[in-house]
mmCIF file of C-alpha atoms in Angstrom:
data_model
loop_
_atom_site.group_PDB
_atom_site.id
_atom_site.type_symbol
_atom_site.label_atom_id
_atom_site.label_comp_id
_atom_site.label_asym_id
_atom_site.label_seq_id
_atom_site.Cartn_x
_atom_site.Cartn_y
_atom_site.Cartn_z
ATOM 1 C CA MET J 1 44.479 -59.842 57.415
ATOM 2 C CA SER J 2 41.748 -61.966 58.944
ATOM 3 C CA GLY J 3 39.885 -64.551 56.874
ATOM 4 C CA PRO J 4 36.154 -64.709 56.275
ATOM 5 C CA ASN J 5 33.957 -65.205 59.304
ATOM 6 C CA THR J 6 32.619 -68.731 58.864
ATOM 7 C CA ASN J 7 30.319 -68.303 61.805
ATOM 8 C CA TYR J 8 28.540 -65.230 60.221
ATOM 9 C CA ASP J 9 24.774 -65.720 60.111
ATOM 10 C CA PRO J 10 23.115 -63.806 57.235
ATOM 11 C CA VAL J 11 19.728 -64.054 58.862
ATOM 12 C CA GLU J 12 20.900 -61.599 61.479
ATOM 13 C CA THR J 13 21.723 -58.995 58.767
ATOM 14 C CA THR J 14 18.598 -56.848 58.535
ATOM 15 C CA PRO J 15 18.685 -55.872 54.793
ATOM 16 C CA LEU J 16 18.954 -59.528 53.824
ATOM 17 C CA GLN J 17 16.196 -60.841 56.020
ATOM 18 C CA SER J 18 13.053 -62.110 54.311
ATOM 19 C CA GLU J 19 10.830 -59.679 56.256
ATOM 20 C CA ALA J 20 12.978 -56.720 55.181
ATOM 21 C CA LEU J 21 12.960 -57.775 51.546
ATOM 22 C CA GLU J 22 9.178 -58.244 51.630
ATOM 23 C CA GLN J 23 8.866 -54.733 53.057
ATOM 24 C CA MET J 24 11.029 -53.344 50.226
ATOM 25 C CA VAL J 25 8.855 -55.116 47.646
ATOM 26 C CA ALA J 26 5.693 -53.802 49.283
ATOM 27 C CA GLU J 27 6.993 -50.223 49.353
ATOM 28 C CA ALA J 28 8.059 -50.418 45.709
ATOM 29 C CA THR J 29 4.690 -51.872 44.663
ATOM 30 C CA ALA J 30 2.857 -49.155 46.589
ATOM 31 C CA ALA J 31 5.006 -46.446 44.970
ATOM 32 C CA PHE J 32 4.303 -47.843 41.522
ATOM 33 C CA ALA J 33 0.579 -48.021 42.230
ATOM 34 C CA GLY J 34 0.583 -44.399 43.358
ATOM 35 C CA ALA J 35 2.259 -43.158 40.151
ATOM 36 C CA VAL J 36 -0.310 -41.427 37.953
ATOM 37 C CA THR J 37 1.866 -40.008 35.188
ATOM 38 C CA VAL J 38 4.859 -41.306 33.266
ATOM 39 C CA ALA J 39 7.034 -38.804 35.131
ATOM 40 C CA ASP J 40 5.785 -40.085 38.522
ATOM 41 C CA LEU J 41 6.442 -43.670 37.490
ATOM 42 C CA LYS J 42 9.950 -42.787 36.348
ATOM 43 C CA ALA J 43 10.734 -41.260 39.745
ATOM 44 C CA ALA J 44 9.367 -44.356 41.528
ATOM 45 C CA ARG J 45 11.387 -46.653 39.281
ATOM 46 C CA ILE J 46 14.633 -44.825 40.049
ATOM 47 C CA ALA J 47 13.851 -44.844 43.780
ATOM 48 C CA HIS J 48 13.110 -48.588 44.006
ATOM 49 C CA THR J 49 15.176 -50.166 41.200
ATOM 50 C CA GLY J 50 18.059 -47.717 40.766
ATOM 51 C CA ASP J 51 21.624 -47.971 41.971
ATOM 52 C CA ARG J 52 20.765 -46.330 45.315
ATOM 53 C CA SER J 53 17.507 -48.204 45.892
ATOM 54 C CA PRO J 54 17.079 -50.389 49.045
ATOM 55 C CA LEU J 55 17.255 -53.591 46.986
ATOM 56 C CA ALA J 56 20.463 -52.454 45.258
ATOM 57 C CA LEU J 57 22.070 -51.615 48.609
ATOM 58 C CA ALA J 58 20.952 -54.947 50.074
ATOM 59 C CA ASN J 59 22.466 -56.741 47.087
ATOM 60 C CA ARG J 60 25.824 -55.218 47.927
ATOM 61 C CA GLU J 61 25.730 -56.877 51.343
ATOM 62 C CA ILE J 62 26.006 -60.296 49.721
ATOM 63 C CA GLY J 63 29.692 -59.809 49.051
ATOM 64 C CA ALA J 64 30.410 -59.580 52.761
ATOM 65 C CA LEU J 65 28.834 -62.973 53.495
ATOM 66 C CA PRO J 66 30.742 -66.231 53.792
ATOM 67 C CA PRO J 67 30.611 -68.317 50.631
ATOM 68 C CA GLN J 68 28.168 -70.858 52.031
ATOM 69 C CA ALA J 69 25.609 -68.094 52.823
ATOM 70 C CA ARG J 70 25.746 -66.128 49.569
ATOM 71 C CA LYS J 71 23.603 -68.492 47.463
ATOM 72 C CA GLU J 72 20.550 -68.339 49.702
ATOM 73 C CA ALA J 73 20.819 -64.571 50.138
ATOM 74 C CA GLY J 74 21.233 -64.086 46.391
ATOM 75 C CA GLN J 75 18.083 -66.134 45.726
ATOM 76 C CA ARG J 76 16.069 -63.994 48.142
ATOM 77 C CA ILE J 77 17.350 -60.772 46.571
ATOM 78 C CA GLY J 78 16.714 -62.074 43.032
ATOM 79 C CA LYS J 79 13.161 -63.113 43.918
ATOM 80 C CA ALA J 80 12.459 -59.702 45.446
ATOM 81 C CA ARG J 81 13.841 -57.896 42.407
ATOM 82 C CA GLY J 82 11.767 -60.050 40.086
ATOM 83 C CA GLU J 83 8.578 -59.153 41.958
ATOM 84 C CA VAL J 84 9.453 -55.466 41.851
ATOM 85 C CA ASN J 85 10.197 -55.517 38.096
ATOM 86 C CA LYS J 86 6.957 -57.418 37.435
ATOM 87 C CA ALA J 87 4.946 -54.842 39.368
ATOM 88 C CA LEU J 88 6.774 -52.017 37.556
ATOM 89 C CA LYS J 89 6.021 -53.455 34.123
ATOM 90 C CA ALA J 90 2.357 -53.992 34.927
ATOM 91 C CA ARG J 91 1.939 -50.469 36.244
ATOM 92 C CA GLU J 92 3.870 -49.012 33.334
ATOM 93 C CA GLU J 93 1.354 -50.440 30.851
ATOM 94 C CA VAL J 94 -1.531 -48.970 32.847
ATOM 95 C CA VAL J 95 0.075 -45.530 33.238
ATOM 96 C CA ARG J 96 1.064 -45.246 29.576
ATOM 97 C CA ALA J 97 -2.428 -46.228 28.459
ATOM 98 C CA ALA J 98 -3.954 -43.646 30.799
ATOM 99 C CA GLU J 99 -1.493 -41.001 29.623
ATOM 100 C CA LEU J 100 -2.368 -41.696 26.001
ATOM 101 C CA GLU J 101 -6.069 -41.504 26.758
ATOM 102 C CA ARG J 102 -5.578 -38.180 28.525
ATOM 103 C CA VAL J 103 -3.591 -36.712 25.621
ATOM 104 C CA LEU J 104 -6.174 -37.898 23.098
ATOM 105 C CA THR J 105 -8.921 -36.293 25.155
ATOM 106 C CA GLU J 106 -7.223 -32.985 25.959
ATOM 107 C CA GLU J 107 -5.632 -32.468 22.533
ATOM 108 C CA ARG J 108 -8.575 -33.629 20.496
ATOM 109 C CA VAL J 109 -9.102 -31.794 17.204
ATOM 110 C CA ASP J 110 -12.580 -31.336 15.792
ATOM 111 C CA VAL J 111 -11.963 -32.034 12.111
ATOM 112 C CA THR J 112 -15.450 -30.802 11.242
ATOM 113 C CA LEU J 113 -14.592 -27.202 12.167
ATOM 114 C CA PRO J 114 -13.603 -24.876 9.297
ATOM 115 C CA VAL J 115 -9.931 -23.996 9.496
ATOM 116 C CA GLU J 116 -7.443 -22.058 7.386
ATOM 117 C CA LEU J 117 -4.724 -24.635 6.801
ATOM 118 C CA ALA J 118 -2.323 -22.099 5.319
ATOM 119 C CA PRO J 119 -2.458 -18.324 4.968
ATOM 120 C CA ALA J 120 -3.653 -17.269 1.557
ATOM 121 C CA GLY J 121 -0.982 -15.750 -0.636
ATOM 122 C CA ALA J 122 -1.362 -13.034 -3.235
ATOM 123 C CA VAL J 123 -0.035 -12.256 -6.672
ATOM 124 C CA HIS J 124 2.689 -9.641 -6.364
ATOM 125 C CA PRO J 125 1.376 -6.304 -7.690
ATOM 126 C CA ILE J 126 4.232 -6.052 -10.205
ATOM 127 C CA THR J 127 3.473 -9.518 -11.579
ATOM 128 C CA GLY J 128 -0.226 -8.714 -11.666
ATOM 129 C CA LEU J 129 0.369 -5.447 -13.505
ATOM 130 C CA MET J 130 2.635 -7.118 -16.068
ATOM 131 C CA ASP J 131 -0.100 -9.683 -16.704
ATOM 132 C CA ARG J 132 -2.645 -6.880 -17.098
ATOM 133 C CA ILE J 133 -0.430 -5.046 -19.613
ATOM 134 C CA ALA J 134 0.044 -8.271 -21.563
ATOM 135 C CA GLU J 135 -3.729 -8.747 -21.700
ATOM 136 C CA VAL J 136 -4.194 -5.234 -23.092
ATOM 137 C CA PHE J 137 -1.767 -5.728 -25.977
ATOM 138 C CA VAL J 138 -2.658 -9.341 -26.731
ATOM 139 C CA ALA J 139 -6.242 -8.146 -27.143
ATOM 140 C CA MET J 140 -4.901 -5.741 -29.801
ATOM 141 C CA GLY J 141 -3.217 -8.598 -31.669
ATOM 142 C CA TRP J 142 0.308 -8.023 -30.337
ATOM 143 C CA GLU J 143 2.658 -10.752 -29.125
ATOM 144 C CA ILE J 144 4.808 -11.155 -26.001
ATOM 145 C CA ALA J 145 8.578 -11.401 -26.617
ATOM 146 C CA GLU J 146 11.222 -12.410 -24.094
ATOM 147 C CA GLY J 147 15.011 -12.477 -24.004
ATOM 148 C CA PRO J 148 17.954 -13.211 -21.696
ATOM 149 C CA GLU J 149 18.804 -10.946 -18.784
ATOM 150 C CA ALA J 150 22.540 -11.451 -19.368
ATOM 151 C CA GLU J 151 22.968 -9.679 -22.685
ATOM 152 C CA ALA J 152 25.701 -9.067 -25.225
ATOM 153 C CA GLU J 153 26.975 -5.509 -25.304
ATOM 154 C CA TRP J 154 26.180 -5.330 -29.014
ATOM 155 C CA THR J 155 22.450 -6.032 -28.626
ATOM 156 C CA ASN J 156 22.160 -3.850 -25.522
ATOM 157 C CA PHE J 157 24.009 -0.820 -26.953
ATOM 158 C CA ASP J 158 25.568 -0.948 -30.432
ATOM 159 C CA ALA J 159 22.527 -2.227 -32.300
ATOM 160 C CA LEU J 160 20.466 0.492 -30.617
ATOM 161 C CA ASN J 161 22.690 3.312 -31.899
ATOM 162 C CA LEU J 162 24.373 3.956 -28.550
ATOM 163 C CA HIS J 163 27.925 4.837 -29.580
ATOM 164 C CA ALA J 164 30.994 3.741 -27.660
ATOM 165 C CA ASP J 165 31.299 7.023 -25.734
ATOM 166 C CA HIS J 166 27.669 7.212 -24.632
ATOM 167 C CA PRO J 167 27.427 7.835 -20.854
ATOM 168 C CA ALA J 168 25.000 4.922 -20.377
ATOM 169 C CA ARG J 169 27.770 2.496 -21.306
ATOM 170 C CA GLN J 170 30.006 3.513 -18.440
ATOM 171 C CA MET J 171 30.475 1.376 -15.347
ATOM 172 C CA GLN J 172 28.514 3.715 -13.056
ATOM 173 C CA ASP J 173 25.273 2.884 -14.904
ATOM 174 C CA THR J 174 25.843 -0.583 -16.345
ATOM 175 C CA LEU J 175 26.628 -3.798 -14.491
ATOM 176 C CA TYR J 176 29.161 -5.765 -16.538
ATOM 177 C CA LEU J 177 29.755 -9.457 -15.949
ATOM 178 C CA ALA J 178 33.245 -10.794 -15.349
ATOM 179 C CA PRO J 179 35.399 -11.193 -17.269
ATOM 180 C CA VAL J 180 34.728 -7.772 -18.787
ATOM 181 C CA GLU J 181 36.494 -8.670 -22.032
ATOM 182 C CA ASN J 182 33.593 -11.017 -22.854
ATOM 183 C CA ASN J 183 31.431 -7.890 -23.382
ATOM 184 C CA THR J 184 28.505 -9.366 -21.438
ATOM 185 C CA LEU J 185 26.332 -7.365 -19.081
ATOM 186 C CA LEU J 186 23.063 -7.381 -17.192
ATOM 187 C CA ARG J 187 20.650 -5.708 -19.569
ATOM 188 C CA THR J 188 19.901 -2.087 -18.737
ATOM 189 C CA HIS J 189 16.574 -2.095 -20.599
ATOM 190 C CA THR J 190 14.399 -4.594 -22.472
ATOM 191 C CA SER J 191 15.221 -3.015 -25.833
ATOM 192 C CA PRO J 192 17.658 -5.867 -26.697
ATOM 193 C CA VAL J 193 14.595 -8.102 -26.909
ATOM 194 C CA GLN J 194 13.325 -5.853 -29.710
ATOM 195 C CA VAL J 195 16.635 -6.240 -31.556
ATOM 196 C CA ARG J 196 16.528 -10.018 -31.177
ATOM 197 C CA THR J 197 12.945 -10.069 -32.424
ATOM 198 C CA MET J 198 13.848 -8.146 -35.573
ATOM 199 C CA LEU J 199 16.807 -10.452 -36.160
ATOM 200 C CA ASP J 200 14.684 -13.584 -35.738
ATOM 201 C CA ARG J 201 11.616 -12.726 -37.787
ATOM 202 C CA GLU J 202 10.447 -10.747 -40.784
ATOM 203 C CA PRO J 203 8.085 -7.749 -40.493
ATOM 204 C CA PRO J 204 5.323 -7.065 -39.742
ATOM 205 C CA ILE J 205 6.278 -7.118 -36.049
ATOM 206 C CA TYR J 206 4.018 -6.156 -33.152
ATOM 207 C CA VAL J 207 5.528 -7.191 -29.808
ATOM 208 C CA ILE J 208 5.792 -5.986 -26.237
ATOM 209 C CA CYS J 209 8.779 -6.944 -24.118
ATOM 210 C CA PRO J 210 8.114 -6.980 -20.365
ATOM 211 C CA GLY J 211 10.938 -8.000 -18.074
ATOM 212 C CA LYS J 212 13.523 -7.314 -15.416
ATOM 213 C CA VAL J 213 16.368 -4.846 -15.975
ATOM 214 C CA TYR J 214 19.436 -3.806 -13.972
ATOM 215 C CA ARG J 215 21.088 -0.473 -13.230
ATOM 216 C CA ALA J 216 23.832 0.618 -10.819
ATOM 217 C CA ASP J 217 21.367 2.759 -8.841
ATOM 218 C CA GLU J 218 21.179 3.339 -5.105
ATOM 219 C CA LEU J 219 18.126 1.920 -3.326
ATOM 220 C CA ASP J 220 15.735 4.670 -2.231
ATOM 221 C CA ALA J 221 12.058 5.546 -2.366
ATOM 222 C CA THR J 222 12.064 6.106 -6.141
ATOM 223 C CA HIS J 223 14.989 3.961 -7.363
ATOM 224 C CA VAL J 224 15.903 0.290 -7.144
ATOM 225 C CA PRO J 225 18.877 -1.423 -8.815
ATOM 226 C CA VAL J 226 16.649 -4.181 -10.185
ATOM 227 C CA PHE J 227 13.319 -3.128 -11.651
ATOM 228 C CA HIS J 228 10.886 -3.946 -14.461
ATOM 229 C CA GLN J 229 10.096 -2.389 -17.805
ATOM 230 C CA VAL J 230 7.675 -2.989 -20.606
ATOM 231 C CA GLU J 231 8.715 -1.895 -24.082
ATOM 232 C CA GLY J 232 6.748 -2.118 -27.275
ATOM 233 C CA LEU J 233 7.879 -2.393 -30.876
ATOM 234 C CA CYS J 234 5.870 -2.064 -34.057
ATOM 235 C CA VAL J 235 7.543 -2.512 -37.469
ATOM 236 C CA ASP J 236 5.383 -2.537 -40.576
ATOM 237 C CA LYS J 237 4.790 -0.700 -43.808
ATOM 238 C CA GLY J 238 3.381 2.813 -43.534
ATOM 239 C CA ILE J 239 3.781 3.184 -39.745
ATOM 240 C CA THR J 240 3.775 6.820 -38.583
ATOM 241 C CA PHE J 241 3.969 8.809 -35.370
ATOM 242 C CA ALA J 242 0.164 8.985 -35.378
ATOM 243 C CA HIS J 243 -0.018 5.212 -34.895
ATOM 244 C CA LEU J 244 2.286 5.576 -31.889
ATOM 245 C CA ARG J 245 0.117 8.302 -30.377
ATOM 246 C CA GLY J 246 -3.048 6.253 -30.787
ATOM 247 C CA THR J 247 -1.450 3.145 -29.287
ATOM 248 C CA LEU J 248 -0.224 5.003 -26.212
ATOM 249 C CA GLU J 249 -3.575 6.742 -25.743
ATOM 250 C CA HIS J 250 -5.247 3.334 -25.605
ATOM 251 C CA PHE J 251 -2.541 1.964 -23.303
ATOM 252 C CA ALA J 252 -2.857 4.913 -20.899
ATOM 253 C CA ARG J 253 -6.640 4.589 -20.651
ATOM 254 C CA ALA J 254 -6.323 0.859 -20.001
ATOM 255 C CA MET J 255 -3.935 1.580 -17.145
ATOM 256 C CA PHE J 256 -5.351 4.758 -15.608
ATOM 257 C CA GLY J 257 -8.877 5.203 -16.888
ATOM 258 C CA ASP J 258 -10.000 8.476 -18.469
ATOM 259 C CA VAL J 259 -6.655 10.274 -18.384
ATOM 260 C CA LYS J 260 -5.142 12.862 -20.698
ATOM 261 C CA THR J 261 -1.695 12.417 -22.223
ATOM 262 C CA ARG J 262 0.770 14.698 -23.940
ATOM 263 C CA MET J 263 4.089 14.251 -25.745
ATOM 264 C CA ARG J 264 7.143 16.439 -25.332
ATOM 265 C CA PRO J 265 10.069 16.386 -27.784
ATOM 266 C CA ASN J 266 13.084 14.535 -26.411
ATOM 267 C CA TYR J 267 16.139 12.642 -27.581
ATOM 268 C CA PHE J 268 16.837 8.898 -27.581
ATOM 269 C CA PRO J 269 19.566 7.334 -29.738
ATOM 270 C CA PHE J 270 17.291 4.531 -30.917
ATOM 271 C CA THR J 271 14.309 6.645 -32.041
ATOM 272 C CA GLU J 272 13.998 9.686 -34.285
ATOM 273 C CA PRO J 273 11.895 11.707 -33.680
ATOM 274 C CA SER J 274 11.612 10.956 -29.972
ATOM 275 C CA ALA J 275 9.244 12.103 -27.240
ATOM 276 C CA GLU J 276 8.477 11.834 -23.549
ATOM 277 C CA VAL J 277 4.949 10.735 -22.636
ATOM 278 C CA ASP J 278 3.299 12.658 -19.795
ATOM 279 C CA LEU J 279 0.095 11.958 -17.929
ATOM 280 C CA GLU J 280 -2.170 14.664 -16.607
ATOM 281 C CA CYS J 281 -1.732 14.770 -12.826
ATOM 282 C CA PHE J 282 -4.426 12.514 -11.407
ATOM 283 C CA VAL J 283 -4.386 14.438 -8.105
ATOM 284 C CA CYS J 284 -4.786 18.081 -9.097
ATOM 285 C CA HIS J 285 -5.730 17.595 -12.790
ATOM 286 C CA GLY J 286 -3.653 20.666 -13.641
ATOM 287 C CA GLU J 287 -5.448 23.002 -11.229
ATOM 288 C CA SER J 288 -2.277 23.583 -9.192
ATOM 289 C CA VAL J 289 -0.408 25.161 -12.111
ATOM 290 C CA GLY J 290 0.186 28.836 -11.305
ATOM 291 C CA ASN J 291 -1.931 28.493 -8.155
ATOM 292 C CA PRO J 292 0.316 28.866 -5.066
ATOM 293 C CA GLU J 293 -2.694 28.472 -2.788
ATOM 294 C CA ARG J 294 -3.264 24.902 -3.993
ATOM 295 C CA PRO J 295 0.183 23.325 -4.507
ATOM 296 C CA CYS J 296 0.416 19.690 -5.612
ATOM 297 C CA ARG J 297 3.216 17.490 -4.293
ATOM 298 C CA THR J 298 2.518 14.757 -6.838
ATOM 299 C CA CYS J 299 3.336 16.812 -9.942
ATOM 300 C CA ASN J 300 5.182 19.697 -8.217
ATOM 301 C CA SER J 301 2.395 21.963 -9.455
ATOM 302 C CA GLU J 302 3.343 21.329 -13.075
ATOM 303 C CA GLY J 303 0.075 19.575 -13.928
ATOM 304 C CA TRP J 304 1.797 16.641 -15.675
ATOM 305 C CA ILE J 305 3.701 13.521 -14.598
ATOM 306 C CA GLU J 306 6.356 11.858 -16.749
ATOM 307 C CA TRP J 307 5.422 8.267 -17.652
ATOM 308 C CA GLY J 308 7.893 6.988 -20.282
ATOM 309 C CA GLY J 309 9.684 7.506 -23.573
ATOM 310 C CA CYS J 310 8.778 6.736 -27.166
ATOM 311 C CA GLY J 311 9.508 7.572 -30.769
ATOM 312 C CA VAL J 312 9.822 6.405 -34.360
ATOM 313 C CA VAL J 313 12.461 3.684 -34.694
ATOM 314 C CA ASN J 314 15.754 5.129 -35.922
ATOM 315 C CA PRO J 315 16.629 3.816 -39.420
ATOM 316 C CA ARG J 316 20.086 2.886 -38.112
ATOM 317 C CA VAL J 317 18.467 0.491 -35.630
ATOM 318 C CA LEU J 318 16.417 -1.077 -38.415
ATOM 319 C CA ARG J 319 19.509 -1.566 -40.574
ATOM 320 C CA ALA J 320 21.473 -3.083 -37.669
ATOM 321 C CA ALA J 321 18.700 -5.658 -37.260
ATOM 322 C CA GLY J 322 18.509 -6.444 -40.975
ATOM 323 C CA VAL J 323 15.306 -4.501 -41.724
ATOM 324 C CA ASP J 324 15.164 -2.269 -44.803
ATOM 325 C CA PRO J 325 14.155 1.256 -43.610
ATOM 326 C CA ASP J 326 13.152 2.182 -47.157
ATOM 327 C CA VAL J 327 10.379 -0.418 -46.999
ATOM 328 C CA TYR J 328 9.471 -0.572 -43.338
ATOM 329 C CA SER J 329 9.076 1.933 -40.539
ATOM 330 C CA GLY J 330 8.078 1.525 -36.935
ATOM 331 C CA PHE J 331 7.688 2.958 -33.482
ATOM 332 C CA ALA J 332 8.843 1.950 -30.016
ATOM 333 C CA PHE J 333 8.000 2.938 -26.467
ATOM 334 C CA GLY J 334 9.036 2.009 -22.951
ATOM 335 C CA MET J 335 7.604 2.465 -19.467
ATOM 336 C CA GLY J 336 8.660 1.400 -15.980
ATOM 337 C CA ILE J 337 6.350 -1.128 -14.347
ATOM 338 C CA GLU J 338 7.132 0.137 -10.827
ATOM 339 C CA ARG J 339 6.466 3.714 -11.887
ATOM 340 C CA THR J 340 3.186 2.712 -13.495
ATOM 341 C CA LEU J 341 2.211 0.838 -10.332
ATOM 342 C CA MET J 342 2.986 3.902 -8.214
ATOM 343 C CA PHE J 343 0.728 6.023 -10.405
ATOM 344 C CA ARG J 344 -2.116 3.481 -10.420
ATOM 345 C CA ASN J 345 -2.093 2.647 -6.715
ATOM 346 C CA ASP J 346 -0.573 5.711 -5.075
ATOM 347 C CA ALA J 347 2.383 3.673 -3.751
ATOM 348 C CA ALA J 348 4.763 6.164 -2.215
ATOM 349 C CA ASP J 349 7.879 4.041 -1.674
ATOM 350 C CA MET J 350 9.397 1.701 -4.259
ATOM 351 C CA ARG J 351 11.161 -0.236 -1.519
ATOM 352 C CA ASP J 352 7.804 -1.636 -0.406
ATOM 353 C CA MET J 353 7.648 -3.534 -3.695
ATOM 354 C CA ILE J 354 10.735 -5.636 -2.957
ATOM 355 C CA GLU J 355 10.429 -6.349 0.781
ATOM 356 C CA GLY J 356 8.096 -9.333 0.310
ATOM 357 C CA ASP J 357 5.428 -8.184 2.787
ATOM 358 C CA ILE J 358 2.228 -10.075 1.943
ATOM 359 C CA ARG J 359 0.180 -7.199 3.343
ATOM 360 C CA PHE J 360 1.533 -4.896 0.641
ATOM 361 C CA SER J 361 0.623 -7.381 -2.106
ATOM 362 C CA ARG J 362 -2.867 -7.858 -0.712
ATOM 363 C CA SER J 363 -3.480 -4.125 -0.384
ATOM 364 C CA LEU J 364 -2.619 -3.460 -4.040
ATOM 365 C CA LEU J 365 -3.919 -6.693 -5.557
ATOM 366 C CA GLY J 366 -7.207 -5.276 -6.781
ATOM 367 C CA GLY J 367 -5.635 -2.282 -8.494
ATOM 368 C CA ALA J 368 -2.777 -4.238 -10.017
ATOM 369 C CA ARG J 369 -5.062 -6.715 -11.696
#
């Protein structure tokens, strides 16, 4: 192996000559000056200060020089690099300031212009209708009662005279909570709130119980597994079926305007006598009955639409809640909120009520309030 060439003259090496280094500095300065954007300046920086830049390659030549020549060459390279970095920093300040000015100009926002900062929401029609129903009964002097959605089996069934073999207590209708031996379920109606009210206070009692209820139903256009009911309870001295009829007449007019109602005998374990409440069809007004030329899809040409159930409170229910049926009597009724909303607003599909589409809420907002 041969030793270092002591006669090597670094001045003869082109990349290390002063003229060549000055040319590199001039080219780098010109490239920086020509950069208009931050991206352009970044490309120029890599080209003239990166690992493959002319100055970086020239710096590598120093290692091949004899020891006595390295110091002078290193000083020339260092001086050239310093000038390049100084020019880069100066241009970088100018380019960044210009870039900021351009962004501020092009993306300027006129704060004096009217703008909708967030889309306006809407009260859900079911919530709005429940509020409307509450207003109707509060204006009559009634109160609003609430209760838990996870109910004891006794308050949901036994206290309401639903015996142990009643079909509604089977698993296909009722959603029981685990473990089943705790006898806890998701309430199937808001009637347990009526039982709790009678247990908590002395008559006279005038309450409505709006709320969410649960059934093991399939989701379709007319059924949902989670829906809403409003039930009413009146317990006082001298209450008769006539009081029930008058209350529901007023309720129906508040919901549907000038509408006719009728009551058909029915059976419910918790009321006796019991009845179904029907509304005169608000589409055909009974004109489709017996008229095949003018059929009505809304009422199936029957002239009436089922709305809900009602009746005089069964004495067994009063006794279970600690109320003396020899002194007090009462009536109760219950209607589905979704069904009422469908009648009021001609909503054809119950699934629209649970999909969360703001357009649906906005379209029904006026009618639901």
